[in-house]
mmCIF file of C-alpha atoms in Angstrom:
data_model
loop_
_atom_site.group_PDB
_atom_site.id
_atom_site.type_symbol
_atom_site.label_atom_id
_atom_site.label_comp_id
_atom_site.label_asym_id
_atom_site.label_seq_id
_atom_site.Cartn_x
_atom_site.Cartn_y
_atom_site.Cartn_z
ATOM 1 C CA TRP A 1 111.608 110.136 115.297
ATOM 2 C CA SER A 2 111.324 112.935 112.764
ATOM 3 C CA SER A 3 108.584 112.445 110.189
ATOM 4 C CA ASP A 4 110.282 114.898 107.836
ATOM 5 C CA VAL A 5 113.449 112.880 107.200
ATOM 6 C CA CYS A 6 113.591 110.889 103.951
ATOM 7 C CA SER A 7 116.547 108.624 103.347
ATOM 8 C CA SER A 8 116.167 108.834 99.552
ATOM 9 C CA ASP A 9 114.193 110.441 96.728
ATOM 10 C CA LEU A 10 111.297 108.029 97.206
ATOM 11 C CA ARG A 11 108.731 110.775 96.820
ATOM 12 C CA GLU A 12 109.657 111.366 93.185
ATOM 13 C CA ASN A 13 110.330 107.768 92.139
ATOM 14 C CA MET A 14 107.607 105.766 93.871
ATOM 15 C CA ASP A 15 103.850 105.585 93.863
ATOM 16 C CA LEU A 16 101.484 104.630 96.675
ATOM 17 C CA GLN A 17 100.367 101.573 94.693
ATOM 18 C CA ASP A 18 103.910 100.259 94.216
ATOM 19 C CA LYS A 19 104.820 96.995 95.928
ATOM 20 C CA VAL A 20 106.432 97.355 99.341
ATOM 21 C CA SER A 21 109.415 95.386 98.028
ATOM 22 C CA ALA A 22 110.477 98.579 96.229
ATOM 23 C CA ILE A 23 111.259 100.174 99.600
ATOM 24 C CA LYS A 24 114.846 100.018 100.810
ATOM 25 C CA GLY A 25 115.427 97.183 103.248
ATOM 26 C CA ILE A 26 112.443 95.048 102.230
ATOM 27 C CA GLY A 27 113.612 91.806 100.657
ATOM 28 C CA GLU A 28 111.810 88.555 99.948
ATOM 29 C CA LYS A 29 111.546 87.507 103.613
ATOM 30 C CA LYS A 30 110.139 90.817 104.864
ATOM 31 C CA SER A 31 107.775 91.003 101.871
ATOM 32 C CA ARG A 32 106.397 87.614 102.841
ATOM 33 C CA LEU A 33 105.940 88.680 106.462
ATOM 34 C CA LEU A 34 104.209 91.879 105.363
ATOM 35 C CA ARG A 35 101.857 89.900 103.109
ATOM 36 C CA ASN A 36 100.907 87.850 106.171
ATOM 37 C CA MET A 37 99.791 91.176 107.657
ATOM 38 C CA LYS A 38 97.831 92.023 104.485
ATOM 39 C CA ILE A 39 100.406 94.667 103.536
ATOM 40 C CA GLU A 40 101.320 94.500 99.851
ATOM 41 C CA THR A 41 101.538 98.101 98.635
ATOM 42 C CA VAL A 42 103.143 101.258 99.980
ATOM 43 C CA GLU A 43 99.661 102.573 100.735
ATOM 44 C CA ASP A 44 98.859 99.435 102.758
ATOM 45 C CA LEU A 45 102.036 100.035 104.753
ATOM 46 C CA LEU A 46 101.285 103.689 105.502
ATOM 47 C CA LEU A 47 97.757 102.744 106.589
ATOM 48 C CA HIS A 48 99.051 100.091 108.988
ATOM 49 C CA PHE A 49 98.743 102.232 112.104
ATOM 50 C CA PRO A 50 100.246 101.719 115.577
ATOM 51 C CA ARG A 51 97.985 100.116 118.185
ATOM 52 C CA LYS A 52 99.601 102.133 120.980
ATOM 53 C CA TYR A 53 102.694 104.185 121.851
ATOM 54 C CA GLU A 54 105.524 103.992 124.357
ATOM 55 C CA ASP A 55 106.835 107.235 125.795
ATOM 56 C CA ARG A 56 110.608 106.949 125.862
ATOM 57 C CA ARG A 57 111.383 110.645 125.740
ATOM 58 C CA HIS A 58 112.774 110.803 129.266
ATOM 59 C CA VAL A 59 114.951 108.558 131.423
ATOM 60 C CA SER A 60 113.733 108.193 135.018
ATOM 61 C CA TYR A 61 115.890 107.688 138.071
ATOM 62 C CA ILE A 62 115.147 104.312 139.653
ATOM 63 C CA MET A 63 114.350 105.836 143.052
ATOM 64 C CA GLU A 64 111.947 108.406 141.535
ATOM 65 C CA ALA A 65 110.196 106.107 139.038
ATOM 66 C CA PRO A 66 106.542 105.378 139.908
ATOM 67 C CA PHE A 67 105.478 101.803 140.581
ATOM 68 C CA ASP A 68 103.365 99.797 138.100
ATOM 69 C CA LYS A 69 103.759 102.350 135.331
ATOM 70 C CA GLU A 70 105.941 101.848 132.261
ATOM 71 C CA VAL A 71 109.157 103.824 132.622
ATOM 72 C CA LEU A 72 112.572 104.033 130.985
ATOM 73 C CA VAL A 73 115.622 103.723 133.225
ATOM 74 C CA LYS A 74 119.332 103.665 132.434
ATOM 75 C CA ALA A 75 121.569 101.695 134.765
ATOM 76 C CA LYS A 76 124.875 99.834 135.053
ATOM 77 C CA VAL A 77 124.997 96.069 135.565
ATOM 78 C CA ILE A 78 126.705 95.275 138.886
ATOM 79 C CA ALA A 79 125.782 91.597 139.313
ATOM 80 C CA ARG A 80 124.361 88.697 137.313
ATOM 81 C CA GLN A 81 122.977 85.474 138.739
ATOM 82 C CA MET A 82 121.164 82.350 137.552
ATOM 83 C CA LYS A 83 120.625 79.679 140.220
ATOM 84 C CA GLY A 84 119.151 76.305 139.405
ATOM 85 C CA ASN A 85 118.676 74.432 136.151
ATOM 86 C CA PRO A 86 119.204 76.955 133.308
ATOM 87 C CA TYR A 87 117.054 74.795 130.988
ATOM 88 C CA ASN A 88 114.054 75.071 133.317
ATOM 89 C CA LYS A 89 111.807 77.875 132.074
ATOM 90 C CA ARG A 90 110.979 78.823 135.664
ATOM 91 C CA THR A 91 114.630 79.427 136.573
ATOM 92 C CA PRO A 92 115.103 83.211 136.606
ATOM 93 C CA LEU A 93 118.063 85.161 135.346
ATOM 94 C CA ARG A 94 118.577 87.954 137.889
ATOM 95 C CA ILE A 95 120.420 91.094 136.815
ATOM 96 C CA LEU A 96 121.218 93.651 139.495
ATOM 97 C CA VAL A 97 121.587 97.124 138.015
ATOM 98 C CA GLN A 98 122.261 100.488 139.562
ATOM 99 C CA ASP A 99 122.021 104.177 138.724
ATOM 100 C CA SER A 100 123.028 107.123 140.907
ATOM 101 C CA SER A 101 119.786 106.889 142.899
ATOM 102 C CA ALA A 102 119.123 103.212 143.682
ATOM 103 C CA ASP A 103 119.450 99.538 142.764
ATOM 104 C CA LEU A 104 116.990 97.568 140.613
ATOM 105 C CA GLU A 105 116.638 93.816 140.156
ATOM 106 C CA VAL A 106 115.783 92.883 136.580
ATOM 107 C CA LEU A 107 114.225 89.420 136.119
ATOM 108 C CA PHE A 108 114.071 87.232 133.030
ATOM 109 C CA PHE A 109 112.473 83.794 133.285
ATOM 110 C CA ASN A 110 113.846 81.311 130.770
ATOM 111 C CA GLY A 111 116.659 83.816 130.438
ATOM 112 C CA ARG A 112 119.625 81.530 129.769
ATOM 113 C CA TYR A 113 119.896 82.947 126.239
ATOM 114 C CA LEU A 114 120.437 86.418 127.727
ATOM 115 C CA ALA A 115 122.959 85.500 130.393
ATOM 116 C CA ASN A 116 125.970 86.435 128.270
ATOM 117 C CA TYR A 117 124.374 89.584 126.841
ATOM 118 C CA PHE A 118 124.633 91.616 130.032
ATOM 119 C CA ASN A 119 128.220 92.554 130.866
ATOM 120 C CA ILE A 120 129.231 93.582 134.363
ATOM 121 C CA GLY A 121 130.079 97.281 134.375
ATOM 122 C CA SER A 122 128.217 98.063 131.130
ATOM 123 C CA GLU A 123 125.228 100.412 130.971
ATOM 124 C CA TYR A 124 121.833 99.448 129.533
ATOM 125 C CA THR A 125 118.382 100.964 129.218
ATOM 126 C CA PHE A 126 115.341 99.059 130.471
ATOM 127 C CA TYR A 127 111.708 99.839 129.640
ATOM 128 C CA GLY A 128 108.979 98.256 131.766
ATOM 129 C CA LYS A 129 107.061 98.429 135.041
ATOM 130 C CA ILE A 130 108.814 98.609 138.396
ATOM 131 C CA SER A 131 107.200 96.763 141.308
ATOM 132 C CA LEU A 132 108.187 96.404 144.970
ATOM 133 C CA ASN A 133 108.933 92.873 146.207
ATOM 134 C CA ASN A 134 110.037 92.439 149.845
ATOM 135 C CA GLY A 135 111.359 95.985 149.833
ATOM 136 C CA ARG A 136 113.361 95.521 146.623
ATOM 137 C CA ARG A 137 112.561 97.284 143.377
ATOM 138 C CA GLN A 138 112.086 94.802 140.548
ATOM 139 C CA MET A 139 111.369 94.948 136.815
ATOM 140 C CA ALA A 140 110.308 91.721 135.081
ATOM 141 C CA HIS A 141 110.896 91.042 131.381
ATOM 142 C CA PRO A 142 111.581 94.638 130.292
ATOM 143 C CA GLU A 143 112.590 95.655 126.804
ATOM 144 C CA PHE A 144 116.282 96.403 126.939
ATOM 145 C CA HIS A 145 119.132 97.793 124.865
ATOM 146 C CA LYS A 146 122.766 98.553 125.402
ATOM 147 C CA ALA A 147 122.946 102.254 126.185
ATOM 148 C CA GLY A 148 123.711 104.282 123.090
ATOM 149 C CA ASP A 149 123.209 101.564 120.479
ATOM 150 C CA GLU A 150 121.144 102.029 117.320
ATOM 151 C CA GLU A 151 117.878 100.825 118.875
ATOM 152 C CA ASP A 152 118.285 102.773 122.119
ATOM 153 C CA VAL A 153 116.171 105.668 120.869
ATOM 154 C CA ARG A 154 114.268 108.478 122.564
ATOM 155 C CA GLY A 155 110.820 109.684 121.620
ATOM 156 C CA ILE A 156 107.237 108.487 121.446
ATOM 157 C CA LEU A 157 107.656 105.060 119.867
ATOM 158 C CA PRO A 158 104.872 103.475 117.795
ATOM 159 C CA ILE A 159 103.902 99.891 118.711
ATOM 160 C CA TYR A 160 102.412 98.029 115.739
ATOM 161 C CA PRO A 161 100.302 94.901 115.345
ATOM 162 C CA LEU A 162 102.784 92.350 114.012
ATOM 163 C CA THR A 163 103.114 88.817 112.692
ATOM 164 C CA GLU A 164 105.573 86.212 113.954
ATOM 165 C CA GLY A 165 109.041 86.954 112.618
ATOM 166 C CA MET A 166 108.563 90.735 112.367
ATOM 167 C CA THR A 167 109.905 92.896 115.192
ATOM 168 C CA GLN A 168 108.882 96.382 116.290
ATOM 169 C CA ALA A 169 112.348 97.629 115.342
ATOM 170 C CA ASN A 170 111.951 96.157 111.830
ATOM 171 C CA MET A 171 108.525 97.739 111.363
ATOM 172 C CA ARG A 172 109.632 101.163 112.607
ATOM 173 C CA LYS A 173 112.600 101.115 110.240
ATOM 174 C CA ILE A 174 110.382 100.157 107.293
ATOM 175 C CA GLN A 175 107.806 102.824 108.147
ATOM 176 C CA LYS A 176 110.521 105.441 108.472
ATOM 177 C CA GLU A 177 111.768 104.582 104.981
ATOM 178 C CA ALA A 178 108.252 104.980 103.560
ATOM 179 C CA ILE A 179 106.916 107.898 105.588
ATOM 180 C CA CYS A 180 107.980 110.634 103.141
ATOM 181 C CA LEU A 181 105.534 109.115 100.643
ATOM 182 C CA ALA A 182 102.730 110.344 102.903
ATOM 183 C CA ASP A 183 103.118 113.629 101.000
ATOM 184 C CA ASN A 184 101.666 111.821 97.973
ATOM 185 C CA VAL A 185 98.356 111.295 99.801
ATOM 186 C CA LYS A 186 96.028 113.978 98.444
ATOM 187 C CA GLU A 187 93.254 115.803 100.263
ATOM 188 C CA TRP A 188 89.914 114.365 99.189
ATOM 189 C CA LEU A 189 87.552 116.272 101.450
ATOM 190 C CA PRO A 190 86.041 119.608 100.365
ATOM 191 C CA ASP A 191 87.774 122.676 101.778
ATOM 192 C CA TRP A 192 84.680 123.734 103.722
ATOM 193 C CA ILE A 193 84.543 120.420 105.606
ATOM 194 C CA VAL A 194 88.258 120.618 106.433
ATOM 195 C CA GLU A 195 87.971 124.209 107.683
ATOM 196 C CA GLU A 196 84.673 123.756 109.524
ATOM 197 C CA ASN A 197 85.972 120.741 111.442
ATOM 198 C CA ASN A 198 89.534 122.026 111.893
ATOM 199 C CA LEU A 199 91.047 118.935 110.281
ATOM 200 C CA CYS A 200 94.732 118.423 109.570
ATOM 201 C CA SER A 201 95.761 117.220 106.112
ATOM 202 C CA PRO A 202 95.849 113.462 105.409
ATOM 203 C CA SER A 203 99.633 113.585 104.882
ATOM 204 C CA TYR A 204 100.138 115.316 108.238
ATOM 205 C CA ALA A 205 97.848 112.774 109.903
ATOM 206 C CA ILE A 206 99.728 109.778 108.486
ATOM 207 C CA LYS A 207 103.145 111.194 109.379
ATOM 208 C CA ASN A 208 102.147 112.014 112.925
ATOM 209 C CA ILE A 209 100.195 108.868 113.628
ATOM 210 C CA HIS A 210 103.417 106.951 112.925
ATOM 211 C CA PHE A 211 106.059 109.287 114.344
ATOM 212 C CA PRO A 212 104.507 111.931 116.632
ATOM 213 C CA ALA A 213 106.621 114.467 118.463
ATOM 214 C CA ASP A 214 104.109 114.790 121.301
ATOM 215 C CA GLU A 215 100.606 113.851 122.460
ATOM 216 C CA ARG A 216 99.025 116.765 120.592
ATOM 217 C CA ASN A 217 100.271 115.386 117.258
ATOM 218 C CA ILE A 218 98.674 112.029 118.061
ATOM 219 C CA LYS A 219 95.327 113.632 118.924
ATOM 220 C CA GLU A 220 95.281 115.724 115.743
ATOM 221 C CA ALA A 221 96.162 112.721 113.579
ATOM 222 C CA ARG A 222 93.617 110.415 115.225
ATOM 223 C CA TYR A 223 90.888 113.047 115.024
ATOM 224 C CA ARG A 224 91.363 113.251 111.265
ATOM 225 C CA MET A 225 91.291 109.463 110.844
ATOM 226 C CA VAL A 226 88.239 108.971 113.063
ATOM 227 C CA PHE A 227 86.437 111.782 111.243
ATOM 228 C CA GLU A 228 87.118 110.096 107.881
ATOM 229 C CA GLU A 229 85.846 106.741 109.168
ATOM 230 C CA LEU A 230 82.639 108.214 110.548
ATOM 231 C CA LEU A 231 82.019 110.297 107.429
ATOM 232 C CA THR A 232 82.524 107.268 105.190
ATOM 233 C CA LEU A 233 80.230 105.162 107.372
ATOM 234 C CA GLN A 234 77.482 107.791 107.440
ATOM 235 C CA THR A 235 77.709 108.302 103.680
ATOM 236 C CA GLY A 236 77.425 104.550 103.103
ATOM 237 C CA LEU A 237 74.438 104.264 105.396
ATOM 238 C CA PHE A 238 72.790 107.192 103.637
ATOM 239 C CA TYR A 239 73.065 105.528 100.237
ATOM 240 C CA ILE A 240 71.882 102.177 101.620
ATOM 241 C CA LYS A 241 68.845 103.853 103.149
ATOM 242 C CA LYS A 242 68.200 105.801 99.973
ATOM 243 C CA GLY A 243 68.367 102.599 97.930
ATOM 244 C CA MET A 244 65.943 100.814 100.231
ATOM 245 C CA THR A 245 63.416 103.664 100.082
ATOM 246 C CA GLY A 246 63.731 104.028 96.328
#
């Protein structure tokens, strides 16, 4: 998830106040979904920050993965089973997968739509929490991808607030198209405030709050954003107080 890769010359040809529909890949449907999220301009998009992150930098062996903590595993499907009425939402689809260390049972309730997705002998990645049930390792309703496909990515992945019809993969792709325009965000704080408080630039903050390489990038970006919010709040309160006192 490099924040320095631009797929086009957006930086020269677009402005922060341009409509998001000018970004590659955003048609009428996605524009409508973005408007539902109060995102209409490129600036609105860049300021739509992740609510959390998922660390998918490393694949864990099933046997070594900690319980009740989100992990990424890669395993081969060795069995697939769905007993009972497939139209009953409580009927589970059970996928037995295996890596070189151990087996893992992956459960999907109301999973009849997924039954034909998982092919015996094929390898997939699963992201979720592993629990122990009667001595068997289980993972319920993980996010999954076929190993090596376009969405099977590694890195610290941003997780955004969304509206119905918009997926995390869609939003990440849109943000990646727009992220080079973060360089158009100018520094508005005086140099002495930036230096005294050891603040990163606003463009650096926006790039790394969307696509950080590590935890340090996230902390630096968030520190800048929180500082701006507090400074703006304090300045507003100062002028309100000053107006009340004449």
